[in-house]
Short mmCIF file of C-alpha atoms and ligand atoms in Angstrom, two decimals:
data_model
loop_
_atom_site.label_atom_id
_atom_site.label_comp_id
_atom_site.label_asym_id
_atom_site.label_seq_id
_atom_site.Cartn_x
_atom_site.Cartn_y
_atom_site.Cartn_z
CA UNK A 1 -3.74 -94.26 34.44
CA UNK A 2 -2.14 -94.58 31.34
CA UNK A 3 0.67 -92.77 29.47
CA UNK A 4 -0.18 -91.43 26.14
CA UNK A 5 0.72 -88.53 23.98
CA UNK A 6 -2.74 -87.64 24.09
CA UNK A 7 -2.43 -87.10 28.23
CA UNK A 8 -0.16 -84.27 27.91
CA UNK A 9 -2.29 -81.82 28.96
CA UNK A 10 0.43 -79.14 29.72
CA UNK A 11 -0.31 -77.64 26.18
CA UNK A 12 -3.41 -77.47 24.61
CA UNK A 13 -5.45 -79.04 21.72
CA UNK A 14 -6.33 -78.55 17.99
CA UNK A 15 -9.08 -76.34 16.57
CA UNK A 16 -11.67 -78.27 14.64
CA UNK A 17 -13.24 -74.93 13.41
CA UNK A 18 -10.32 -73.43 11.38
CA UNK A 19 -11.70 -74.93 7.98
CA UNK A 20 -9.84 -74.00 4.87
CA UNK A 21 -9.17 -75.94 2.07
CA UNK A 22 -5.56 -77.63 2.01
CA UNK A 23 -3.76 -76.48 -1.18
CA UNK A 24 -0.31 -77.59 -1.12
CA UNK A 25 2.15 -74.45 -2.02
CA UNK A 26 -0.71 -71.81 -1.85
CA UNK A 27 -1.83 -70.47 1.69
CA UNK A 28 -1.19 -70.07 4.39
CA UNK A 29 -0.67 -69.63 8.04
CA UNK A 30 1.97 -67.11 8.21
CA UNK A 31 1.42 -65.22 4.72
CA UNK A 32 4.17 -66.96 3.10
CA UNK A 33 3.86 -69.27 0.32
CA UNK A 34 5.57 -72.38 1.53
CA UNK A 35 4.74 -75.97 2.08
CA UNK A 36 5.18 -77.09 5.93
CA UNK A 37 7.30 -80.11 6.65
CA UNK A 38 6.69 -80.26 10.54
CA UNK A 39 9.48 -82.66 12.37
CA UNK A 40 8.27 -83.40 16.26
CA UNK A 41 9.00 -86.23 18.37
CA UNK A 42 5.53 -87.04 19.33
CA UNK A 43 3.12 -87.96 16.58
CA UNK A 44 -0.43 -86.06 15.90
CA UNK A 45 -2.30 -89.28 15.36
CA UNK A 46 -1.46 -92.65 16.96
CA UNK A 47 -3.10 -95.90 15.83
CA UNK A 48 -3.88 -98.42 18.38
CA UNK A 49 -6.15 -101.58 18.51
CA UNK A 50 -9.57 -101.66 20.80
CA UNK A 51 -10.66 -104.69 22.78
CA UNK A 52 -11.77 -106.32 19.65
CA UNK A 53 -8.81 -106.04 17.81
CA UNK A 54 -10.00 -103.38 15.46
CA UNK A 55 -7.50 -100.35 14.49
CA UNK A 56 -8.49 -97.05 16.34
CA UNK A 57 -6.82 -93.65 16.26
CA UNK A 58 -6.08 -91.64 19.18
CA UNK A 59 -6.40 -88.04 18.16
CA UNK A 60 -4.24 -85.39 19.79
CA UNK A 61 -5.42 -83.88 22.95
CA UNK A 62 -2.41 -81.92 24.55
CA UNK A 63 0.89 -80.89 23.94
CA UNK A 64 2.56 -78.90 20.95
CA UNK A 65 1.43 -81.62 18.57
CA UNK A 66 -2.12 -80.71 19.41
CA UNK A 67 -1.39 -77.23 18.58
CA UNK A 68 0.37 -77.52 15.54
CA UNK A 69 -2.34 -79.93 14.07
CA UNK A 70 -4.54 -77.57 12.99
CA UNK A 71 -2.03 -75.26 11.58
CA UNK A 72 -0.87 -78.33 9.08
CA UNK A 73 -4.54 -79.41 8.32
CA UNK A 74 -4.97 -76.03 7.16
CA UNK A 75 -1.78 -75.79 4.91
CA UNK A 76 -1.23 -79.51 3.95
CA UNK A 77 2.08 -80.66 4.09
CA UNK A 78 3.81 -83.22 5.81
CA UNK A 79 4.59 -84.24 9.30
CA UNK A 80 7.55 -86.22 10.38
CA UNK A 81 7.49 -87.93 13.92
CA UNK A 82 8.17 -91.12 15.81
CA UNK A 83 5.48 -93.87 15.15
CA UNK A 84 5.23 -95.43 18.73
CA UNK A 85 1.45 -96.64 18.40
CA UNK A 86 0.87 -100.42 18.42
CA UNK A 87 -1.19 -100.25 14.98
CA UNK A 88 1.17 -97.40 13.34
CA UNK A 89 2.83 -99.65 11.12
CA UNK A 90 -0.25 -101.72 9.98
CA UNK A 91 -1.83 -98.48 8.39
CA UNK A 92 1.18 -96.89 6.80
CA UNK A 93 2.26 -97.22 3.22
CA UNK A 94 5.47 -98.83 1.67
CA UNK A 95 7.08 -95.05 2.43
CA UNK A 96 5.98 -95.17 5.90
CA UNK A 97 3.24 -92.65 5.31
CA UNK A 98 -0.40 -92.51 6.11
CA UNK A 99 -2.81 -89.56 5.40
CA UNK A 100 -4.48 -87.86 8.46
CA UNK A 101 -6.87 -86.90 9.94
CA UNK A 102 -7.96 -90.46 9.14
CA UNK A 103 -11.70 -89.40 8.39
CA UNK A 104 -10.79 -86.17 6.86
CA UNK A 105 -7.32 -86.42 4.89
CA UNK A 106 -5.32 -83.23 4.94
CA UNK A 107 -1.88 -83.99 5.34
CA UNK A 108 0.82 -86.66 5.24
CA UNK A 109 2.17 -88.22 8.50
CA UNK A 110 5.48 -89.76 7.65
CA UNK A 111 6.52 -91.92 10.79
CA UNK A 112 10.11 -93.00 11.75
CA UNK A 113 10.58 -96.32 13.56
CA UNK A 114 12.61 -96.71 16.76
CA UNK A 115 13.85 -100.00 18.11
CA UNK A 116 13.45 -100.48 21.71
CA UNK A 117 17.17 -99.43 22.76
CA UNK A 118 16.66 -96.16 20.39
CA UNK A 119 13.68 -95.21 22.69
CA UNK A 120 15.63 -95.87 26.03
CA UNK A 121 18.77 -94.08 24.96
CA UNK A 122 17.60 -91.23 22.63
CA UNK A 123 14.07 -90.72 24.06
CA UNK A 124 14.06 -91.60 27.70
CA UNK A 125 18.21 -91.03 27.60
CA UNK A 126 19.71 -88.22 25.87
CA UNK A 127 16.49 -86.07 25.60
CA UNK A 128 14.87 -86.67 28.91
CA UNK A 129 17.66 -87.47 31.49
CA UNK A 130 20.45 -85.06 29.82
CA UNK A 131 18.68 -82.33 27.79
CA UNK A 132 15.46 -81.94 29.90
CA UNK A 133 16.71 -81.23 33.30
CA UNK A 134 19.58 -79.38 31.82
CA UNK A 135 17.75 -76.69 30.25
CA UNK A 136 15.31 -76.56 33.34
CA UNK A 137 18.62 -75.63 35.29
CA UNK A 138 18.58 -79.14 37.31
CA UNK A 139 22.10 -79.85 36.68
CA UNK A 140 22.03 -82.45 39.31
CA UNK A 141 19.46 -84.57 37.62
CA UNK A 142 21.50 -84.55 34.34
CA UNK A 143 22.80 -88.24 33.85
CA UNK A 144 25.46 -88.60 31.13
CA UNK A 145 25.91 -91.91 29.08
CA UNK A 146 27.74 -92.25 26.43
CA UNK A 147 25.33 -94.49 24.59
CA UNK A 148 22.52 -91.86 25.23
CA UNK A 149 24.60 -89.43 23.14
CA UNK A 150 25.47 -91.97 20.45
CA UNK A 151 21.62 -92.93 19.72
CA UNK A 152 20.77 -89.30 19.95
CA UNK A 153 23.24 -88.42 16.97
CA UNK A 154 21.79 -91.39 14.78
CA UNK A 155 18.37 -91.22 15.69
CA UNK A 156 18.66 -87.47 14.67
CA UNK A 157 20.03 -88.29 11.77
CA UNK A 158 16.97 -90.52 10.70
CA UNK A 159 14.70 -87.93 11.38
CA UNK A 160 16.70 -85.46 9.53
CA UNK A 161 16.67 -87.74 6.48
CA UNK A 162 13.13 -88.51 6.62
CA UNK A 163 12.44 -84.60 6.60
CA UNK A 164 14.73 -83.92 3.86
CA UNK A 165 12.96 -86.39 1.53
CA UNK A 166 9.75 -84.88 2.30
CA UNK A 167 10.73 -81.33 1.41
CA UNK A 168 10.54 -79.68 -1.86
CA UNK A 169 12.40 -76.24 -3.01
CA UNK A 170 9.11 -74.67 -1.80
CA UNK A 171 9.32 -76.17 1.88
CA UNK A 172 9.95 -74.83 5.16
CA UNK A 173 10.95 -77.46 7.52
CA UNK A 174 9.68 -76.68 10.95
CA UNK A 175 11.46 -78.71 13.83
CA UNK A 176 10.04 -79.03 17.19
CA UNK A 177 11.92 -79.04 20.43
CA UNK A 178 15.06 -80.33 22.21
CA UNK A 179 14.88 -84.06 20.66
CA UNK A 180 16.42 -82.60 17.45
CA UNK A 181 19.58 -80.41 18.14
CA UNK A 182 21.29 -82.59 15.48
CA UNK A 183 18.93 -83.20 12.71
CA UNK A 184 19.04 -79.72 11.21
CA UNK A 185 22.50 -80.39 9.95
CA UNK A 186 21.75 -83.59 8.34
CA UNK A 187 18.66 -81.86 6.85
CA UNK A 188 20.83 -78.90 5.26
CA UNK A 189 23.03 -81.37 3.77
CA UNK A 190 20.34 -82.69 1.27
CA UNK A 191 17.75 -79.99 1.46
CA UNK A 192 16.85 -78.85 -1.96
CA UNK A 193 17.65 -75.19 -2.87
CA UNK A 194 15.38 -72.68 -2.06
CA UNK A 195 13.90 -74.67 1.17
CA UNK A 196 14.78 -73.47 4.74
CA UNK A 197 14.78 -74.66 8.03
CA UNK A 198 13.32 -73.29 11.31
CA UNK A 199 13.44 -74.89 14.82
CA UNK A 200 11.49 -73.82 17.75
CA UNK A 201 12.67 -74.68 21.38
CA UNK A 202 9.73 -74.92 23.31
CA UNK A 203 11.74 -75.71 26.89
CA UNK A 204 13.97 -72.92 28.57
CA UNK A 205 17.74 -72.29 27.34
CA UNK A 206 19.69 -71.84 30.16
CA UNK A 207 22.96 -69.69 30.56
CA UNK A 208 26.20 -70.93 29.27
CA UNK A 209 27.66 -71.59 32.29
CA UNK A 210 24.90 -74.13 32.91
CA UNK A 211 24.85 -75.35 29.25
CA UNK A 212 28.65 -76.10 28.95
CA UNK A 213 28.36 -78.54 31.66
CA UNK A 214 27.38 -81.47 29.15
CA UNK A 215 30.33 -82.94 27.25
CA UNK A 216 28.86 -82.17 23.77
CA UNK A 217 27.53 -78.83 24.49
CA UNK A 218 29.35 -77.29 21.74
CA UNK A 219 28.03 -79.94 19.16
CA UNK A 220 24.45 -79.14 20.46
CA UNK A 221 24.76 -75.54 19.78
CA UNK A 222 26.47 -75.93 16.46
CA UNK A 223 23.81 -78.37 15.40
CA UNK A 224 21.03 -75.82 16.11
CA UNK A 225 23.11 -73.25 14.03
CA UNK A 226 22.00 -75.37 11.09
CA UNK A 227 18.85 -73.83 10.95
CA UNK A 228 17.91 -70.67 9.18
CA UNK A 229 15.96 -69.49 12.06
CA UNK A 230 15.84 -70.58 15.70
CA UNK A 231 12.95 -69.34 17.91
CA UNK A 232 12.37 -69.26 21.64
CA UNK A 233 9.46 -68.48 23.89
CA UNK A 234 11.11 -65.32 25.57
CA UNK A 235 14.05 -63.04 25.25
CA UNK A 236 15.96 -64.25 28.05
CA UNK A 237 16.16 -67.75 26.55
CA UNK A 238 17.31 -66.35 23.26
CA UNK A 239 19.67 -64.19 25.01
CA UNK A 240 21.40 -66.86 26.73
CA UNK A 241 21.30 -69.07 23.49
CA UNK A 242 23.21 -66.13 21.90
CA UNK A 243 25.72 -66.31 24.91
CA UNK A 244 26.41 -69.79 24.12
CA UNK A 245 26.77 -69.21 20.36
CA UNK A 246 29.12 -66.48 21.07
CA UNK A 247 31.05 -68.78 23.01
CA UNK A 248 31.93 -71.16 20.24
CA UNK A 249 34.83 -70.74 17.87
CA UNK A 250 34.18 -69.23 14.24
CA UNK A 251 30.90 -67.57 15.06
CA UNK A 252 29.92 -63.80 15.09
CA UNK A 253 26.87 -62.73 17.15
CA UNK A 254 25.15 -59.49 16.48
CA UNK A 255 23.02 -59.33 19.45
CA UNK A 256 21.04 -56.15 18.43
CA UNK A 257 20.00 -57.87 15.13
CA UNK A 258 19.25 -61.23 16.82
CA UNK A 259 21.56 -63.01 14.33
CA UNK A 260 24.83 -65.39 14.56
CA UNK A 261 27.05 -65.32 11.51
CA UNK A 262 28.72 -68.82 11.03
CA UNK A 263 29.98 -70.77 7.91
CA UNK A 264 29.26 -67.92 5.59
CA UNK A 265 25.56 -68.07 6.76
CA UNK A 266 23.40 -66.06 8.83
CA UNK A 267 21.25 -67.57 11.51
CA UNK A 268 18.30 -65.32 12.83
CA UNK A 269 17.41 -66.32 16.48
CA UNK A 270 14.29 -64.82 17.75
CA UNK A 271 11.90 -64.90 20.77
CA UNK A 272 8.09 -65.51 19.73
CA UNK A 273 6.03 -66.42 22.62
CA UNK A 274 3.67 -69.32 21.71
CA UNK A 275 0.00 -68.63 22.32
CA UNK A 276 -3.30 -70.70 22.74
CA UNK A 277 -6.45 -71.25 20.41
CA UNK A 278 -8.29 -68.69 22.46
CA UNK A 279 -11.48 -68.57 20.74
CA UNK A 280 -12.17 -72.03 20.44
CA UNK A 281 -11.09 -72.48 24.25
CA UNK A 282 -13.58 -69.47 25.27
CA UNK A 283 -16.34 -71.05 22.86
CA UNK A 284 -16.12 -74.55 24.54
CA UNK A 285 -15.82 -72.93 28.11
CA UNK A 286 -19.09 -70.79 27.42
CA UNK A 287 -20.93 -74.05 26.43
CA UNK A 288 -20.04 -75.72 29.74
CA UNK A 289 -22.95 -74.42 31.79
CA UNK A 290 -23.70 -74.70 35.32
CA UNK A 291 -25.48 -77.86 34.79
CA UNK A 292 -22.58 -79.54 32.85
CA UNK A 293 -20.35 -78.18 35.70
CA UNK A 294 -22.30 -79.81 38.48
CA UNK A 295 -22.50 -83.09 36.74
CA UNK A 296 -18.89 -83.15 36.18
CA UNK A 297 -18.07 -82.09 39.93
CA UNK A 298 -20.52 -84.79 40.98
CA UNK A 299 -18.51 -87.42 39.04
CA UNK A 300 -15.56 -86.54 40.96
CA UNK A 301 -17.06 -85.45 44.62
CA UNK A 302 -16.26 -81.98 44.35
CA UNK A 303 -19.11 -79.80 45.79
CA UNK A 304 -19.90 -77.37 43.11
CA UNK A 305 -20.71 -74.66 45.97
CA UNK A 306 -17.46 -74.16 47.53
CA UNK A 307 -14.70 -72.21 45.98
CA UNK A 308 -12.52 -74.50 43.46
CA UNK A 309 -8.85 -74.06 42.77
CA UNK A 310 -7.42 -75.97 40.03
CA UNK A 311 -3.97 -77.41 38.76
CA UNK A 312 -3.26 -79.19 35.46
CA UNK A 313 0.15 -80.79 35.00
CA UNK A 314 1.91 -83.65 33.52
CA UNK A 315 3.71 -85.49 36.48
CA UNK A 316 7.01 -84.12 35.83
CA UNK A 317 9.41 -82.86 38.70
CA UNK A 318 9.56 -79.22 37.21
CA UNK A 319 5.85 -78.46 37.61
CA UNK A 320 6.43 -77.74 41.22
CA UNK A 321 3.16 -79.97 42.31
CA UNK A 322 4.50 -81.18 45.92
CA UNK A 323 5.58 -77.42 46.39
CA UNK A 324 1.90 -76.55 45.57
CA UNK A 325 0.25 -78.76 47.86
CA UNK A 326 2.64 -77.87 50.78
CA UNK A 327 1.62 -74.38 50.29
CA UNK A 328 -2.19 -75.40 50.44
CA UNK A 329 -1.60 -77.22 53.48
CA UNK A 330 0.25 -74.24 54.99
CA UNK A 331 -2.72 -71.96 53.70
CA UNK A 332 -5.14 -74.42 55.27
CA UNK A 333 -3.25 -74.44 58.72
CA UNK A 334 -3.17 -70.57 58.63
CA UNK A 335 -6.71 -69.94 57.61
CA UNK A 336 -8.94 -72.64 59.29
CA UNK A 337 -12.12 -70.78 58.32
CA UNK A 338 -11.55 -71.73 54.69
CA UNK A 339 -11.37 -75.49 55.29
CA UNK A 340 -14.63 -76.77 54.08
CA UNK A 341 -14.93 -73.62 51.82
CA UNK A 342 -12.21 -74.73 49.14
CA UNK A 343 -11.42 -77.88 47.09
CA UNK A 344 -8.35 -78.10 45.20
CA UNK A 345 -8.54 -80.30 41.89
CA UNK A 346 -5.43 -81.35 40.57
CA UNK A 347 -5.41 -83.02 37.10
CA UNK A 348 -2.48 -85.22 36.47
CA UNK A 349 -0.95 -86.94 33.64
CA UNK A 350 1.51 -89.79 34.03
CA UNK A 351 4.47 -88.99 31.78
CA UNK A 352 7.89 -90.63 30.91
CA UNK A 353 7.16 -93.24 33.66
CA UNK A 354 10.33 -95.34 32.74
CA UNK A 355 12.53 -92.72 34.38
CA UNK A 356 12.89 -93.30 38.18
CA UNK A 357 12.65 -89.57 38.74
CA UNK A 358 9.11 -89.53 37.08
CA UNK A 359 7.84 -92.52 38.88
CA UNK A 360 9.16 -90.79 42.49
CA UNK A 361 7.33 -87.58 41.47
CA UNK A 362 3.89 -89.29 40.99
CA UNK A 363 4.56 -91.28 44.21
CA UNK A 364 5.42 -87.95 45.95
CA UNK A 365 2.17 -86.25 44.81
CA UNK A 366 -0.22 -89.12 45.65
CA UNK A 367 1.67 -88.98 49.11
CA UNK A 368 1.11 -85.08 49.41
CA UNK A 369 -2.36 -85.43 48.32
CA UNK A 370 -3.22 -88.22 50.99
CA UNK A 371 -1.14 -86.50 53.80
CA UNK A 372 -3.50 -83.72 53.16
CA UNK A 373 -6.74 -85.09 52.95
CA UNK A 374 -5.91 -87.33 56.15
CA UNK A 375 -5.00 -84.31 58.06
CA UNK A 376 -7.98 -81.79 57.14
CA UNK A 377 -10.67 -83.70 55.27
CA UNK A 378 -14.06 -84.33 56.87
CA UNK A 379 -16.99 -86.33 56.26
CA UNK A 380 -18.51 -83.79 53.61
CA UNK A 381 -15.35 -82.30 52.50
CA UNK A 382 -12.10 -83.55 50.64
CA UNK A 383 -9.87 -80.68 50.49
CA UNK A 384 -7.86 -82.53 47.34
CA UNK A 385 -9.54 -83.96 44.61
CA UNK A 386 -6.79 -85.83 42.67
CA UNK A 387 -8.14 -86.49 38.86
CA UNK A 388 -6.13 -89.11 36.75
CA UNK A 389 -8.81 -90.03 34.23
CA UNK A 390 -8.48 -88.40 30.86
CA UNK A 391 -10.84 -85.30 30.59
CA UNK A 392 -12.17 -84.56 27.16
CA UNK A 393 -11.86 -81.16 25.90
CA UNK A 394 -15.19 -79.97 26.74
CA UNK A 395 -14.65 -81.07 30.65
CA UNK A 396 -11.07 -79.72 30.73
CA UNK A 397 -11.99 -76.22 29.54
CA UNK A 398 -15.36 -76.56 31.60
CA UNK A 399 -13.18 -77.22 34.58
CA UNK A 400 -11.07 -74.31 34.03
CA UNK A 401 -14.29 -72.12 33.48
CA UNK A 402 -15.76 -73.03 36.57
CA UNK A 403 -12.72 -73.06 38.72
CA UNK A 404 -12.48 -69.61 41.13
CA UNK A 405 -8.42 -70.11 41.19
CA UNK A 406 -5.76 -71.81 38.78
CA UNK A 407 -2.64 -72.50 40.69
CA UNK A 408 0.28 -72.86 37.68
CA UNK A 409 3.35 -73.15 40.13
CA UNK A 410 6.37 -74.80 37.96
CA UNK A 411 9.44 -74.27 39.20
CA UNK A 412 10.78 -73.83 35.97
CA UNK A 413 8.73 -73.93 32.45
CA UNK A 414 9.42 -72.79 29.07
CA UNK A 415 6.25 -70.64 28.41
CA UNK A 416 3.08 -73.14 30.33
CA UNK A 417 0.20 -72.89 28.39
CA UNK A 418 -2.29 -74.04 30.99
CA UNK A 419 -1.62 -70.32 32.34
CA UNK A 420 -3.18 -69.02 29.03
CA UNK A 421 -5.62 -71.78 28.45
CA UNK A 422 -7.40 -70.90 31.97
CA UNK A 423 -7.36 -67.29 31.15
CA UNK A 424 -9.15 -67.90 27.72
CA UNK A 425 -11.79 -70.32 29.32
CA UNK A 426 -12.62 -67.48 31.93
CA UNK A 427 -15.70 -66.28 29.90
CA UNK A 428 -17.18 -64.70 33.04
CA UNK A 429 -13.98 -62.93 33.92
CA UNK A 430 -13.99 -63.80 37.46
CA UNK A 431 -11.12 -66.36 38.06
CA UNK A 432 -7.94 -65.32 39.49
CA UNK A 433 -4.83 -66.82 38.06
CA UNK A 434 -1.79 -67.52 40.35
CA UNK A 435 1.40 -67.78 38.45
CA UNK A 436 4.88 -68.90 39.20
CA UNK A 437 7.57 -66.24 38.14
CA UNK A 438 9.44 -68.77 36.80
CA UNK A 439 7.28 -69.66 33.69
CA UNK A 440 7.92 -68.32 30.56
CA UNK A 441 4.07 -67.08 30.59
CA UNK A 442 4.90 -64.95 33.33
CA UNK A 443 6.88 -62.35 31.12
CA UNK A 444 3.53 -61.54 29.14
CA UNK A 445 0.78 -62.24 31.86
CA UNK A 446 1.08 -59.16 34.19
CA UNK A 447 -2.15 -59.16 35.93
CA UNK A 448 -1.65 -62.91 37.42
CA UNK A 449 -0.93 -62.82 41.11
CA UNK A 450 2.77 -63.70 41.19
CA UNK A 451 4.17 -66.45 43.22
CA UNK A 452 7.42 -67.95 43.99
CA UNK A 453 6.71 -71.63 44.32
CA UNK A 454 9.55 -72.23 46.70
CA UNK A 455 8.12 -70.01 49.12
CA UNK A 456 5.51 -71.86 50.87
CA UNK A 457 4.67 -69.16 53.06
CA UNK A 458 4.27 -66.61 50.43
CA UNK A 459 2.37 -69.09 48.05
CA UNK A 460 -0.26 -69.81 50.90
CA UNK A 461 -0.62 -65.97 51.54
CA UNK A 462 -1.07 -65.41 47.84
CA UNK A 463 -3.70 -67.95 47.80
CA UNK A 464 -5.61 -66.33 50.66
CA UNK A 465 -5.07 -62.95 48.86
CA UNK A 466 -6.43 -64.31 45.68
CA UNK A 467 -9.76 -65.77 47.52
CA UNK A 468 -10.11 -62.45 49.42
CA UNK A 469 -9.64 -60.44 46.01
CA UNK A 470 -12.48 -57.86 45.30
CA UNK A 471 -14.96 -58.77 42.47
CA UNK A 472 -13.95 -55.48 40.97
CA UNK A 473 -9.94 -56.19 40.73
CA UNK A 474 -10.83 -59.91 39.76
CA UNK A 475 -12.62 -58.65 36.66
CA UNK A 476 -10.34 -56.20 35.79
CA UNK A 477 -7.32 -58.43 35.95
CA UNK A 478 -9.01 -60.90 34.20
CA UNK A 479 -10.62 -59.09 31.60
CA UNK A 480 -6.90 -57.63 30.48
CA UNK A 481 -5.51 -61.31 30.76
CA UNK A 482 -7.83 -62.76 28.52
CA UNK A 483 -7.39 -59.80 26.10
CA UNK A 484 -3.87 -60.47 25.97
CA UNK A 485 -4.20 -64.06 25.47
CA UNK A 486 -6.93 -63.54 22.58
CA UNK A 487 -4.46 -61.01 21.02
CA UNK A 488 -1.48 -63.32 21.26
CA UNK A 489 -3.27 -66.32 20.22
CA UNK A 490 -1.70 -69.67 18.39
CA UNK A 491 -2.35 -68.32 15.00
CA UNK A 492 -0.51 -65.15 15.80
CA UNK A 493 2.27 -67.13 16.76
CA UNK A 494 2.60 -69.32 13.70
CA UNK A 495 2.28 -66.08 11.54
CA UNK A 496 5.02 -64.53 13.39
CA UNK A 497 7.53 -67.53 13.35
CA UNK A 498 6.62 -68.13 9.57
CA UNK A 499 6.49 -64.64 8.48
CA UNK A 500 10.37 -64.38 9.96
CA UNK A 501 11.27 -67.57 8.56
CA UNK A 502 10.50 -66.33 5.05
CA UNK A 503 12.22 -62.88 5.39
CA UNK A 504 15.74 -62.20 3.90
CA UNK A 505 18.20 -62.00 6.69
CA UNK A 506 19.60 -58.87 5.15
CA UNK A 507 16.18 -57.01 4.80
CA UNK A 508 15.74 -58.13 8.21
CA UNK A 509 18.81 -56.20 9.37
CA UNK A 510 17.98 -53.07 7.10
CA UNK A 511 14.39 -53.30 8.54
CA UNK A 512 15.41 -53.30 12.13
CA UNK A 513 12.63 -55.57 13.21
CA UNK A 514 13.78 -57.82 16.31
CA UNK A 515 12.90 -61.20 15.41
C1 G6P B 1 7.13 -80.83 26.89
C2 G6P B 1 7.76 -80.78 25.64
C3 G6P B 1 7.18 -81.47 24.52
C4 G6P B 1 6.78 -82.74 24.81
C5 G6P B 1 5.65 -82.55 26.05
C6 G6P B 1 5.31 -84.09 26.49
O1 G6P B 1 5.77 -79.82 26.73
O2 G6P B 1 8.15 -79.55 25.26
O3 G6P B 1 8.13 -81.63 23.26
O4 G6P B 1 6.00 -83.30 23.90
O5 G6P B 1 6.51 -81.90 26.99
O6 G6P B 1 6.32 -84.82 26.99
P1 G6P B 1 6.43 -86.52 26.20
O7 G6P B 1 7.89 -86.73 26.37
O8 G6P B 1 5.35 -87.36 26.58
O9 G6P B 1 6.53 -86.01 24.50
#
């Protein structure tokens, strides 16, 4: 199983259908008239080599890059990202740019090159050994190293400079995620007059008590306050951020208006729950009929006639996969009548494997799967099928559609788009979503069966309850979930964020809208 951005399946994928001519400066996704310059760590297209030495391109499959790619395809503009593909440098021009998608050029991908040490200290180090665990409230996993911070600073500067170079006075620079707390400062220093910056924070934001644990907490918050608008998935994260901003000298926070006054500027801070491309997921799932499902199930030894539960995750310690397998074990212990009648399919993708904690979680999941299969498996039934092959879009949404339950049980998650994808794919309205109360998505998806991933017994009982639910109740719950996911889809999110970005902070205060 390889580790590629295309395997980061905890989010979703691009819409090929949203076809509109990309015309710089006209448009657009959110009703504003601005060019987009997206900045993210992961690149939307990665160039590599095939077995014969030919250059091939990996298209985005999951993650936030896959979600934003159709948006930038539609608007045109620029995308600044780390060029980590083997053949990335071969296809870029003297400005480190390449037009993408390769067969239908719609926007410019500007690649930023990182040395091995930078990758170690900025990506594996500060981003994923400090900020990731910190923001998921796992302070014990934080590993502070001075060189991680120094490199995070310098890499943020390089990204910031690259983004500012691509911006015009009509641009909105849209920065993604925790890899770039300090880049907004660099961007602001050389941003053309009239341009603005927005940052969306895709992971949770913890309380100030937790956040202040890291030595550079104040600088991180200050860095983010160099944006014009800062977005979080849910109000709790936004409120936590406002508490952190209030703890700094020289800031004034107006919680009601959702603004921070700093350095004579007004920074807006809002909650914008991200959505998925529900229409495309539904139509892809609808086309994956019983015949296609029987074929896919056969490939992995799943009996299509028994109930199926599904889990889809990157192999990350925040996702609660061992806890989920423990709950299934308890379920089969307590309900032997379900042995041979329910198969759990865990689709996993390797992630950040150079970090020992990630290597360990992958081993732990394999060991847990083997334990349960050894304990309950029979000649004709494998309780857990662990899929680590790459599934394409059709297969993934088909698997969602034909699964009777989805077990989405993160210990903590900014949003968790698998929960929304599953609901979007339930075109027959007959599946049940079990959702951790610690996922951001939980705040919106009331009709899911709520679980606490730490309670093995409670989780096992919830699985039984979901499997025993009446058809009427299942349909009622899933219909509402599906409607909510459709009404608050990816386009609605982009529109909300970019509309808020184009609004004058004073008008916003007068209008009283809660961004
Ligand atoms: C989370 C983060 C994204 C990240 C993704 C995959 O969803 O919010 O920013 O891209 O995980 O992780 P990776 O480290 O492979 O990019």
